[in-house]
Coordinates of C-alpha atoms in Angstrom, one line a residue:
M1 CA 38.3 -0.3 -45.7
R2 CA 39.0 -1.3 -42.1
L3 CA 39.9 2.3 -41.3
L4 CA 36.6 3.5 -42.8
L5 CA 34.6 0.9 -40.7
I6 CA 36.5 1.9 -37.5
A7 CA 35.8 5.6 -38.2
V8 CA 32.1 4.9 -38.7
F9 CA 31.8 2.9 -35.5
A10 CA 33.7 5.6 -33.6
A11 CA 31.5 8.3 -34.9
L12 CA 28.4 6.3 -33.9
A13 CA 29.7 5.4 -30.5
A14 CA 30.6 8.9 -29.4
P15 CA 27.0 10.2 -29.2
L16 CA 25.8 7.0 -27.5
A17 CA 28.5 7.3 -24.8
A18 CA 27.6 10.9 -24.2
Q19 CA 23.9 10.0 -23.8
Q20 CA 24.7 7.2 -21.3
S21 CA 26.9 9.2 -19.0
P22 CA 24.8 10.4 -15.9
E23 CA 24.8 14.0 -14.9
P24 CA 26.9 14.6 -11.8
N25 CA 24.0 16.0 -9.8
P26 CA 20.7 15.6 -11.5
V27 CA 17.9 18.0 -10.6
P28 CA 14.4 16.4 -10.2
A29 CA 12.0 17.5 -12.9
A30 CA 9.1 19.5 -11.6
P31 CA 5.7 18.0 -12.5
P32 CA 3.7 19.9 -15.2
R33 CA 1.5 22.7 -13.9
D34 CA -1.7 20.8 -14.6
Q35 CA -0.6 17.7 -12.7
P36 CA -0.8 17.6 -8.9
P37 CA 2.4 16.7 -7.0
S38 CA 3.0 13.2 -5.9
P39 CA 1.1 12.3 -2.7
T40 CA 3.1 12.2 0.5
I41 CA 0.2 11.1 2.7
F42 CA -2.0 8.1 2.0
A43 CA -4.3 5.6 3.7
E44 CA -4.2 1.9 3.4
P45 CA -7.4 0.3 2.1
V46 CA -8.0 -1.4 5.5
A47 CA -7.5 2.0 7.2
L48 CA -10.4 3.4 5.1
F49 CA -12.5 0.4 6.1
I50 CA -11.8 1.0 9.8
A51 CA -12.6 4.7 9.3
T52 CA -16.1 3.7 8.0
C53 CA -16.8 1.8 11.2
D54 CA -17.0 5.0 13.2
G55 CA -20.6 4.4 14.4
N56 CA -21.1 7.5 16.5
A57 CA -19.4 10.0 14.1
D58 CA -16.8 11.2 16.6
A59 CA -13.9 10.7 14.1
M60 CA -12.5 7.9 16.3
V61 CA -13.1 4.2 16.1
T62 CA -13.2 1.9 19.1
P63 CA -13.0 -1.9 19.1
A64 CA -16.7 -1.9 20.2
E65 CA -17.5 -0.1 16.9
L66 CA -15.1 -2.1 14.8
M67 CA -16.3 -5.7 15.6
P68 CA -20.1 -5.2 14.8
C69 CA -19.0 -3.3 11.6
V70 CA -16.9 -6.3 10.5
A71 CA -19.8 -8.6 11.2
R72 CA -22.2 -6.4 9.1
S73 CA -19.7 -6.5 6.2
Y74 CA -19.1 -10.2 6.5
A75 CA -22.8 -11.2 6.3
P76 CA -23.5 -10.1 2.7
V77 CA -20.7 -12.2 1.3
G78 CA -22.6 -15.5 1.8
G79 CA -26.1 -14.1 1.7
T80 CA -26.9 -14.7 5.3
A81 CA -24.1 -14.8 7.8
P82 CA -22.2 -18.0 6.8
N83 CA -20.2 -20.1 9.1
S84 CA -17.1 -19.6 6.9
I85 CA -16.1 -18.3 3.5
G86 CA -13.5 -19.5 1.1
Y87 CA -10.6 -17.5 -0.3
I88 CA -12.6 -16.4 -3.4
Q89 CA -15.4 -15.1 -1.3
F90 CA -12.8 -13.4 0.9
A91 CA -11.5 -11.7 -2.3
D92 CA -15.1 -10.7 -3.0
W93 CA -15.3 -9.2 0.5
A94 CA -12.0 -7.4 0.0
E95 CA -13.1 -6.0 -3.4
R96 CA -16.3 -4.6 -1.9
W97 CA -15.1 -3.3 1.4
L98 CA -11.4 -2.6 0.8
G99 CA -11.7 -1.6 -2.9
D100 CA -9.5 -4.3 -4.4
R101 CA -9.5 -8.1 -4.4
N102 CA -5.8 -8.1 -3.5
A103 CA -5.8 -5.5 -0.7
L104 CA -4.4 -6.5 2.6
P105 CA -5.0 -8.3 4.9
S106 CA -4.6 -11.3 2.7
P107 CA -6.8 -14.5 3.2
F108 CA -3.6 -16.4 4.0
E109 CA -2.8 -14.3 7.0
T110 CA -6.5 -14.1 8.0
D111 CA -7.0 -17.9 7.9
S112 CA -5.3 -18.5 11.2
D113 CA -6.0 -22.3 11.3
G114 CA -5.0 -22.9 7.7
N115 CA -8.1 -24.8 6.7
N116 CA -8.7 -22.6 3.6
R117 CA -11.9 -21.2 5.2
I118 CA -12.3 -17.9 6.9
T119 CA -14.7 -17.5 9.8
L120 CA -16.1 -14.3 11.1
A121 CA -14.0 -14.8 14.3
E122 CA -10.9 -15.0 12.1
I123 CA -11.5 -11.9 10.2
Q124 CA -12.4 -10.0 13.4
A125 CA -9.2 -11.2 15.0
Q126 CA -7.2 -10.1 12.0
L127 CA -8.8 -6.7 12.0
A128 CA -8.2 -6.4 15.8
K129 CA -4.5 -6.9 15.1
T130 CA -4.6 -4.3 12.4
F131 CA -6.5 -2.0 14.7
A132 CA -3.8 -2.4 17.3
R133 CA -1.1 -1.6 14.7
F134 CA -2.9 1.6 13.8
D135 CA -3.4 2.6 17.4
R136 CA 0.0 4.2 17.7
D137 CA -0.6 5.9 21.1
K138 CA -2.2 2.7 22.5
D139 CA -5.2 4.5 24.0
G140 CA -7.8 2.0 22.6
L141 CA -9.0 4.5 19.9
V142 CA -8.0 4.9 16.4
K143 CA -8.1 8.5 15.3
R144 CA -8.0 9.7 11.7
S145 CA -4.4 10.9 12.0
E146 CA -3.4 7.4 13.1
L147 CA -4.9 5.9 9.9
L148 CA -2.7 8.0 7.6
T149 CA 0.7 6.9 6.4
L150 CA 3.4 9.3 5.5
D151 CA 5.4 8.4 2.3
S152 CA 8.6 10.3 2.8
G153 CA 10.2 8.5 -0.2
R154 CA 8.1 10.6 -2.7
G155 CA 9.1 14.0 -1.4
L156 CA 11.9 14.6 -4.0
G157 CA 11.1 14.2 -7.6
G158 CA 8.3 11.7 -7.2
R159 CA 10.7 8.7 -7.0
A160 CA 10.1 6.3 -4.1
G161 CA 12.4 3.6 -2.9
P162 CA 15.9 3.5 -1.7
P163 CA 18.5 5.9 -3.1
A164 CA 20.4 4.9 -6.1
P165 CA 24.0 3.8 -5.6
D166 CA 25.3 7.1 -7.0
E167 CA 23.2 9.0 -4.4
R168 CA 24.6 6.8 -1.5
R169 CA 28.1 7.7 -2.6
R170 CA 27.4 11.4 -2.7
R171 CA 25.9 11.4 0.8
R172 CA 29.1 10.1 2.4

């Protein structure tokens, strides 16, 4: 009886072991023909907002265009331009102007004095920092190309992130 049980377990374990062993050099599967490839270029929601602040339609944004644009977007949150807004109202602003309540910048990094209220000056200061981050050539203008982000991690097989441990060993 014991031999029979051992033989049954051995017969069941062999296919499972074969399924779990990884291929030595897996080839990434191609996406189906009707599905577009994974994107390798994208724009952060705040980059899209900055792009909408191009007041003279020259495909570049200056700080002089950005600050009044931020003020125009801030005013509808509280009806008329409020002195400050809370984190929930900031999430409402982010949903309307950035596309999602959780898009960055967060209210925590925007609220520079930590009083749980966000003033127009605070949001303008945060977006000025973001503007400076996007201005890669430091010429005081943000061009469309500077608002794009390359995602090199998705180039092979649609998998982003660091390589798996097996891949690290093969590269050595």
